[in-house]
């Protein structure tokens, strides 16, 4: 049995540029490709933060360690798998835009257009830009998995945070753990984390 998924150009799929200027590690570029495939397979209009979270956890050992112990990770992956048959179905008809992020970086950077035309959800696009910013702050040229994981939990209304919280992984605690490991909040005080 063949699935009928229309072939699209990388631009039409919301593809991120993967050239040297993209600012993503090879591993993170693979995470983005996995998220794109998952969105297409699930019939979602856009790549959202839950797609990115799922692909990241499947691909990145550091991200899995940051999430927590094996039972917690298993529960989280279970929620992500259920996305296509459970509560995720209500997400198919809508755009992930919590309104918590006032301005979306230029969607053209991510191969997307206006927020309702496909490609990237505004929250996912902002998370990708934040991951790159985090890498630059550490003096790195390319963002990695933990950069993206920390960026995915910035918006408390994002789909990634909804899934994390339902799985018993407090997003705020996860972000603080990641930032403590990377030294991102060093010298800024606990409130900044």
C-alpha positions as protocol buffer text, in pm:
chain_id: "A"
residue {
  index: 1
  type: UNK
  ca { x: 0 y: 0 z: 0 }
}
residue {
  index: 2
  type: UNK
  ca { x: 142 y: 335 z: -103 }
}
residue {
  index: 3
  type: UNK
  ca { x: 77 y: 654 z: 83 }
}
residue {
  index: 4
  type: UNK
  ca { x: -29 y: 942 z: -132 }
}
residue {
  index: 5
  type: UNK
  ca { x: 185 y: 1235 z: -33 }
}
residue {
  index: 6
  type: UNK
  ca { x: 239 y: 1498 z: -294 }
}
residue {
  index: 7
  type: UNK
  ca { x: 602 y: 1567 z: -368 }
}
residue {
  index: 8
  type: UNK
  ca { x: 707 y: 1921 z: -295 }
}
residue {
  index: 9
  type: UNK
  ca { x: 1022 y: 2117 z: -346 }
}
residue {
  index: 10
  type: UNK
  ca { x: 1235 y: 2178 z: -40 }
}
residue {
  index: 11
  type: UNK
  ca { x: 1100 y: 2533 z: -38 }
}
residue {
  index: 12
  type: UNK
  ca { x: 741 y: 2411 z: -44 }
}
residue {
  index: 13
  type: UNK
  ca { x: 812 y: 2170 z: 237 }
}
residue {
  index: 14
  type: UNK
  ca { x: 944 y: 2443 z: 460 }
}
residue {
  index: 15
  type: UNK
  ca { x: 1297 y: 2320 z: 408 }
}
residue {
  index: 16
  type: UNK
  ca { x: 1577 y: 2485 z: 595 }
}
residue {
  index: 17
  type: UNK
  ca { x: 1877 y: 2576 z: 388 }
}
residue {
  index: 18
  type: UNK
  ca { x: 2154 y: 2334 z: 477 }
}
residue {
  index: 19
  type: UNK
  ca { x: 2445 y: 2531 z: 338 }
}
residue {
  index: 20
  type: UNK
  ca { x: 2727 y: 2670 z: 550 }
}
residue {
  index: 21
  type: UNK
  ca { x: 2524 y: 2980 z: 636 }
}
residue {
  index: 22
  type: UNK
  ca { x: 2240 y: 2778 z: 786 }
}
residue {
  index: 23
  type: UNK
  ca { x: 2405 y: 2769 z: 1129 }
}
residue {
  index: 24
  type: UNK
  ca { x: 2298 y: 2412 z: 1209 }
}
residue {
  index: 25
  type: UNK
  ca { x: 2515 y: 2115 z: 1298 }
}
residue {
  index: 26
  type: UNK
  ca { x: 2483 y: 1813 z: 1069 }
}
residue {
  index: 27
  type: UNK
  ca { x: 2293 y: 1636 z: 1347 }
}
residue {
  index: 28
  type: UNK
  ca { x: 2046 y: 1922 z: 1384 }
}
residue {
  index: 29
  type: UNK
  ca { x: 1997 y: 1942 z: 1006 }
}
residue {
  index: 30
  type: UNK
  ca { x: 1899 y: 1572 z: 1024 }
}
residue {
  index: 31
  type: UNK
  ca { x: 1655 y: 1654 z: 1306 }
}
residue {
  index: 32
  type: UNK
  ca { x: 1494 y: 1920 z: 1087 }
}
residue {
  index: 33
  type: UNK
  ca { x: 1467 y: 1676 z: 796 }
}
residue {
  index: 34
  type: UNK
  ca { x: 1303 y: 1421 z: 1028 }
}
residue {
  index: 35
  type: UNK
  ca { x: 1057 y: 1681 z: 1158 }
}
residue {
  index: 36
  type: UNK
  ca { x: 968 y: 1776 z: 799 }
}
residue {
  index: 37
  type: UNK
  ca { x: 904 y: 1412 z: 708 }
}
residue {
  index: 38
  type: UNK
  ca { x: 692 y: 1364 z: 1021 }
}
residue {
  index: 39
  type: UNK
  ca { x: 480 y: 1672 z: 943 }
}
residue {
  index: 40
  type: UNK
  ca { x: 421 y: 1556 z: 586 }
}
residue {
  index: 41
  type: UNK
  ca { x: 340 y: 1201 z: 693 }
}
residue {
  index: 42
  type: UNK
  ca { x: 96 y: 1320 z: 959 }
}
residue {
  index: 43
  type: UNK
  ca { x: -78 y: 1554 z: 716 }
}
residue {
  index: 44
  type: UNK
  ca { x: 12 y: 1862 z: 919 }
}
residue {
  index: 45
  type: UNK
  ca { x: 27 y: 2198 z: 745 }
}
residue {
  index: 46
  type: UNK
  ca { x: 347 y: 2308 z: 914 }
}
residue {
  index: 47
  type: UNK
  ca { x: 646 y: 2184 z: 1105 }
}
residue {
  index: 48
  type: UNK
  ca { x: 572 y: 2270 z: 1465 }
}
residue {
  index: 49
  type: UNK
  ca { x: 765 y: 2244 z: 1791 }
}
residue {
  index: 50
  type: UNK
  ca { x: 626 y: 1898 z: 1872 }
}
residue {
  index: 51
  type: UNK
  ca { x: 760 y: 1766 z: 1539 }
}
residue {
  index: 52
  type: UNK
  ca { x: 1099 y: 1913 z: 1623 }
}
residue {
  index: 53
  type: UNK
  ca { x: 1091 y: 1771 z: 1977 }
}
residue {
  index: 54
  type: UNK
  ca { x: 1001 y: 1421 z: 1855 }
}
residue {
  index: 55
  type: UNK
  ca { x: 1272 y: 1417 z: 1589 }
}
residue {
  index: 56
  type: UNK
  ca { x: 1527 y: 1562 z: 1832 }
}
residue {
  index: 57
  type: UNK
  ca { x: 1460 y: 1297 z: 2096 }
}
residue {
  index: 58
  type: UNK
  ca { x: 1488 y: 1021 z: 1838 }
}
residue {
  index: 59
  type: UNK
  ca { x: 1821 y: 1152 z: 1710 }
}
residue {
  index: 60
  type: UNK
  ca { x: 2014 y: 1323 z: 1988 }
}
residue {
  index: 61
  type: UNK
  ca { x: 2148 y: 1134 z: 2291 }
}
residue {
  index: 62
  type: UNK
  ca { x: 2230 y: 1457 z: 2479 }
}
residue {
  index: 63
  type: UNK
  ca { x: 1871 y: 1578 z: 2442 }
}
residue {
  index: 64
  type: UNK
  ca { x: 1742 y: 1246 z: 2576 }
}
residue {
  index: 65
  type: UNK
  ca { x: 1974 y: 1270 z: 2878 }
}
residue {
  index: 66
  type: UNK
  ca { x: 1861 y: 1627 z: 2946 }
}
residue {
  index: 67
  type: UNK
  ca { x: 1494 y: 1520 z: 2949 }
}
residue {
  index: 68
  type: UNK
  ca { x: 1540 y: 1281 z: 3237 }
}
residue {
  index: 69
  type: UNK
  ca { x: 1551 y: 917 z: 3332 }
}
residue {
  index: 70
  type: UNK
  ca { x: 1437 y: 624 z: 3115 }
}
residue {
  index: 71
  type: UNK
  ca { x: 1077 y: 605 z: 3246 }
}
residue {
  index: 72
  type: UNK
  ca { x: 1026 y: 978 z: 3195 }
}
residue {
  index: 73
  type: UNK
  ca { x: 1173 y: 962 z: 2844 }
}
residue {
  index: 74
  type: UNK
  ca { x: 957 y: 660 z: 2757 }
}
residue {
  index: 75
  type: UNK
  ca { x: 644 y: 840 z: 2874 }
}
residue {
  index: 76
  type: UNK
  ca { x: 736 y: 1149 z: 2670 }
}
residue {
  index: 77
  type: UNK
  ca { x: 802 y: 947 z: 2356 }
}
residue {
  index: 78
  type: UNK
  ca { x: 470 y: 770 z: 2412 }
}
residue {
  index: 79
  type: UNK
  ca { x: 287 y: 1104 z: 2413 }
}
residue {
  index: 80
  type: UNK
  ca { x: 470 y: 1211 z: 2098 }
}
residue {
  index: 81
  type: UNK
  ca { x: 376 y: 888 z: 1919 }
}
residue {
  index: 82
  type: UNK
  ca { x: 12 y: 933 z: 2020 }
}
residue {
  index: 83
  type: UNK
  ca { x: 13 y: 1277 z: 1863 }
}
residue {
  index: 84
  type: UNK
  ca { x: -107 y: 1145 z: 1527 }
}
residue {
  index: 85
  type: UNK
  ca { x: -392 y: 942 z: 1676 }
}
residue {
  index: 86
  type: UNK
  ca { x: -493 y: 1144 z: 1980 }
}
residue {
  index: 87
  type: UNK
  ca { x: -486 y: 1503 z: 2084 }
}
residue {
  index: 88
  type: UNK
  ca { x: -253 y: 1591 z: 1796 }
}
residue {
  index: 89
  type: UNK
  ca { x: -540 y: 1554 z: 1551 }
}
residue {
  index: 90
  type: UNK
  ca { x: -688 y: 1881 z: 1668 }
}
residue {
  index: 91
  type: UNK
  ca { x: -357 y: 2047 z: 1583 }
}
residue {
  index: 92
  type: UNK
  ca { x: -377 y: 1948 z: 1217 }
}
residue {
  index: 93
  type: UNK
  ca { x: -628 y: 2217 z: 1134 }
}
residue {
  index: 94
  type: UNK
  ca { x: -455 y: 2500 z: 1318 }
}
residue {
  index: 95
  type: UNK
  ca { x: -134 y: 2694 z: 1314 }
}
residue {
  index: 96
  type: UNK
  ca { x: 93 y: 2679 z: 1618 }
}
residue {
  index: 97
  type: UNK
  ca { x: 93 y: 3043 z: 1717 }
}
residue {
  index: 98
  type: UNK
  ca { x: 48 y: 3099 z: 2087 }
}
residue {
  index: 99
  type: UNK
  ca { x: 76 y: 3472 z: 2058 }
}
residue {
  index: 100
  type: UNK
  ca { x: 345 y: 3467 z: 2326 }
}
residue {
  index: 101
  type: UNK
  ca { x: 610 y: 3548 z: 2067 }
}
residue {
  index: 102
  type: UNK
  ca { x: 534 y: 3889 z: 1924 }
}
residue {
  index: 103
  type: UNK
  ca { x: 760 y: 3887 z: 1620 }
}
residue {
  index: 104
  type: UNK
  ca { x: 861 y: 3592 z: 1405 }
}
residue {
  index: 105
  type: UNK
  ca { x: 1204 y: 3610 z: 1247 }
}
residue {
  index: 106
  type: UNK
  ca { x: 1206 y: 3626 z: 868 }
}
residue {
  index: 107
  type: UNK
  ca { x: 1031 y: 3298 z: 769 }
}
residue {
  index: 108
  type: UNK
  ca { x: 1229 y: 3298 z: 443 }
}
residue {
  index: 109
  type: UNK
  ca { x: 1528 y: 3187 z: 651 }
}
residue {
  index: 110
  type: UNK
  ca { x: 1346 y: 2859 z: 704 }
}
residue {
  index: 111
  type: UNK
  ca { x: 1199 y: 2812 z: 359 }
}
residue {
  index: 112
  type: UNK
  ca { x: 856 y: 2921 z: 480 }
}
residue {
  index: 113
  type: UNK
  ca { x: 625 y: 3197 z: 376 }
}
residue {
  index: 114
  type: UNK
  ca { x: 342 y: 3363 z: 562 }
}
residue {
  index: 115
  type: UNK
  ca { x: 228 y: 3175 z: 868 }
}
residue {
  index: 116
  type: UNK
  ca { x: -77 y: 3018 z: 703 }
}
residue {
  index: 117
  type: UNK
  ca { x: 91 y: 2909 z: 381 }
}
residue {
  index: 118
  type: UNK
  ca { x: 290 y: 2611 z: 504 }
}
residue {
  index: 119
  type: UNK
  ca { x: 649 y: 2554 z: 604 }
}
residue {
  index: 120
  type: UNK
  ca { x: 713 y: 2645 z: 966 }
}
residue {
  index: 121
  type: UNK
  ca { x: 484 y: 2745 z: 1247 }
}
residue {
  index: 122
  type: UNK
  ca { x: 575 y: 3087 z: 1387 }
}
residue {
  index: 123
  type: UNK
  ca { x: 674 y: 2928 z: 1719 }
}
residue {
  index: 124
  type: UNK
  ca { x: 896 y: 2665 z: 1552 }
}
residue {
  index: 125
  type: UNK
  ca { x: 1065 y: 2931 z: 1336 }
}
residue {
  index: 126
  type: UNK
  ca { x: 1134 y: 3140 z: 1647 }
}
residue {
  index: 127
  type: UNK
  ca { x: 1275 y: 2832 z: 1825 }
}
residue {
  index: 128
  type: UNK
  ca { x: 1513 y: 2764 z: 1536 }
}
residue {
  index: 129
  type: UNK
  ca { x: 1636 y: 3123 z: 1545 }
}
residue {
  index: 130
  type: UNK
  ca { x: 1675 y: 3104 z: 1924 }
}
residue {
  index: 131
  type: UNK
  ca { x: 1879 y: 2783 z: 1892 }
}
residue {
  index: 132
  type: UNK
  ca { x: 2116 y: 2961 z: 1654 }
}
residue {
  index: 133
  type: UNK
  ca { x: 2140 y: 3258 z: 1891 }
}
residue {
  index: 134
  type: UNK
  ca { x: 2227 y: 3028 z: 2181 }
}
residue {
  index: 135
  type: UNK
  ca { x: 2508 y: 2870 z: 1980 }
}
residue {
  index: 136
  type: UNK
  ca { x: 2645 y: 3212 z: 1879 }
}
residue {
  index: 137
  type: UNK
  ca { x: 2644 y: 3325 z: 2244 }
}
residue {
  index: 138
  type: UNK
  ca { x: 2874 y: 3033 z: 2326 }
}
residue {
  index: 139
  type: UNK
  ca { x: 3101 y: 3119 z: 2033 }
}
residue {
  index: 140
  type: UNK
  ca { x: 2983 y: 2824 z: 1824 }
}
residue {
  index: 141
  type: UNK
  ca { x: 2908 y: 2859 z: 1454 }
}
residue {
  index: 142
  type: UNK
  ca { x: 2642 y: 2591 z: 1444 }
}
residue {
  index: 143
  type: UNK
  ca { x: 2349 y: 2515 z: 1674 }
}
residue {
  index: 144
  type: UNK
  ca { x: 2323 y: 2169 z: 1823 }
}
residue {
  index: 145
  type: UNK
  ca { x: 2052 y: 1954 z: 1976 }
}
residue {
  index: 146
  type: UNK
  ca { x: 2060 y: 2099 z: 2326 }
}
residue {
  index: 147
  type: UNK
  ca { x: 2040 y: 2450 z: 2178 }
}
residue {
  index: 148
  type: UNK
  ca { x: 1719 y: 2350 z: 2005 }
}
residue {
  index: 149
  type: UNK
  ca { x: 1582 y: 2167 z: 2310 }
}
residue {
  index: 150
  type: UNK
  ca { x: 1632 y: 2477 z: 2528 }
}
residue {
  index: 151
  type: UNK
  ca { x: 1473 y: 2695 z: 2259 }
}
residue {
  index: 152
  type: UNK
  ca { x: 1170 y: 2465 z: 2226 }
}
residue {
  index: 153
  type: UNK
  ca { x: 1070 y: 2526 z: 2587 }
}
residue {
  index: 154
  type: UNK
  ca { x: 1089 y: 2907 z: 2581 }
}
residue {
  index: 155
  type: UNK
  ca { x: 726 y: 2958 z: 2481 }
}
residue {
  index: 156
  type: UNK
  ca { x: 504 y: 2812 z: 2754 }
}
residue {
  index: 157
  type: UNK
  ca { x: 216 y: 2777 z: 2504 }
}
residue {
  index: 158
  type: UNK
  ca { x: 413 y: 2582 z: 2242 }
}
residue {
  index: 159
  type: UNK
  ca { x: 306 y: 2233 z: 2142 }
}
residue {
  index: 160
  type: UNK
  ca { x: 641 y: 2096 z: 2259 }
}
residue {
  index: 161
  type: UNK
  ca { x: 578 y: 2236 z: 2608 }
}
residue {
  index: 162
  type: UNK
  ca { x: 222 y: 2097 z: 2609 }
}
residue {
  index: 163
  type: UNK
  ca { x: 359 y: 1749 z: 2535 }
}
residue {
  index: 164
  type: UNK
  ca { x: 645 y: 1780 z: 2785 }
}
residue {
  index: 165
  type: UNK
  ca { x: 414 y: 1895 z: 3063 }
}
residue {
  index: 166
  type: UNK
  ca { x: 161 y: 1617 z: 2995 }
}
residue {
  index: 167
  type: UNK
  ca { x: 444 y: 1365 z: 3013 }
}
residue {
  index: 168
  type: UNK
  ca { x: 551 y: 1500 z: 3351 }
}
residue {
  index: 169
  type: UNK
  ca { x: 859 y: 1687 z: 3232 }
}
residue {
  index: 170
  type: UNK
  ca { x: 835 y: 2044 z: 3365 }
}
residue {
  index: 171
  type: UNK
  ca { x: 956 y: 2265 z: 3079 }
}
residue {
  index: 172
  type: UNK
  ca { x: 1096 y: 2533 z: 3308 }
}
residue {
  index: 173
  type: UNK
  ca { x: 1305 y: 2278 z: 3498 }
}
residue {
  index: 174
  type: UNK
  ca { x: 1426 y: 2124 z: 3171 }
}
residue {
  index: 175
  type: UNK
  ca { x: 1537 y: 2461 z: 3039 }
}
residue {
  index: 176
  type: UNK
  ca { x: 1719 y: 2541 z: 3365 }
}
residue {
  index: 177
  type: UNK
  ca { x: 1901 y: 2203 z: 3353 }
}
residue {
  index: 178
  type: UNK
  ca { x: 2012 y: 2262 z: 2995 }
}
residue {
  index: 179
  type: UNK
  ca { x: 2126 y: 2616 z: 3061 }
}
residue {
  index: 180
  type: UNK
  ca { x: 2315 y: 2509 z: 3373 }
}
residue {
  index: 181
  type: UNK
  ca { x: 2496 y: 2240 z: 3171 }
}
residue {
  index: 182
  type: UNK
  ca { x: 2593 y: 2482 z: 2895 }
}
residue {
  index: 183
  type: UNK
  ca { x: 2680 y: 2765 z: 3134 }
}
residue {
  index: 184
  type: UNK
  ca { x: 2440 y: 2993 z: 2950 }
}
residue {
  index: 185
  type: UNK
  ca { x: 2312 y: 3153 z: 3269 }
}
residue {
  index: 186
  type: UNK
  ca { x: 2646 y: 3178 z: 3442 }
}
residue {
  index: 187
  type: UNK
  ca { x: 2672 y: 3508 z: 3623 }
}
residue {
  index: 188
  type: UNK
  ca { x: 2317 y: 3611 z: 3539 }
}
residue {
  index: 189
  type: UNK
  ca { x: 2153 y: 3478 z: 3855 }
}
residue {
  index: 190
  type: UNK
  ca { x: 1892 y: 3209 z: 3895 }
}
residue {
  index: 191
  type: UNK
  ca { x: 1601 y: 3431 z: 3788 }
}
residue {
  index: 192
  type: UNK
  ca { x: 1748 y: 3465 z: 3436 }
}
residue {
  index: 193
  type: UNK
  ca { x: 1740 y: 3088 z: 3386 }
}
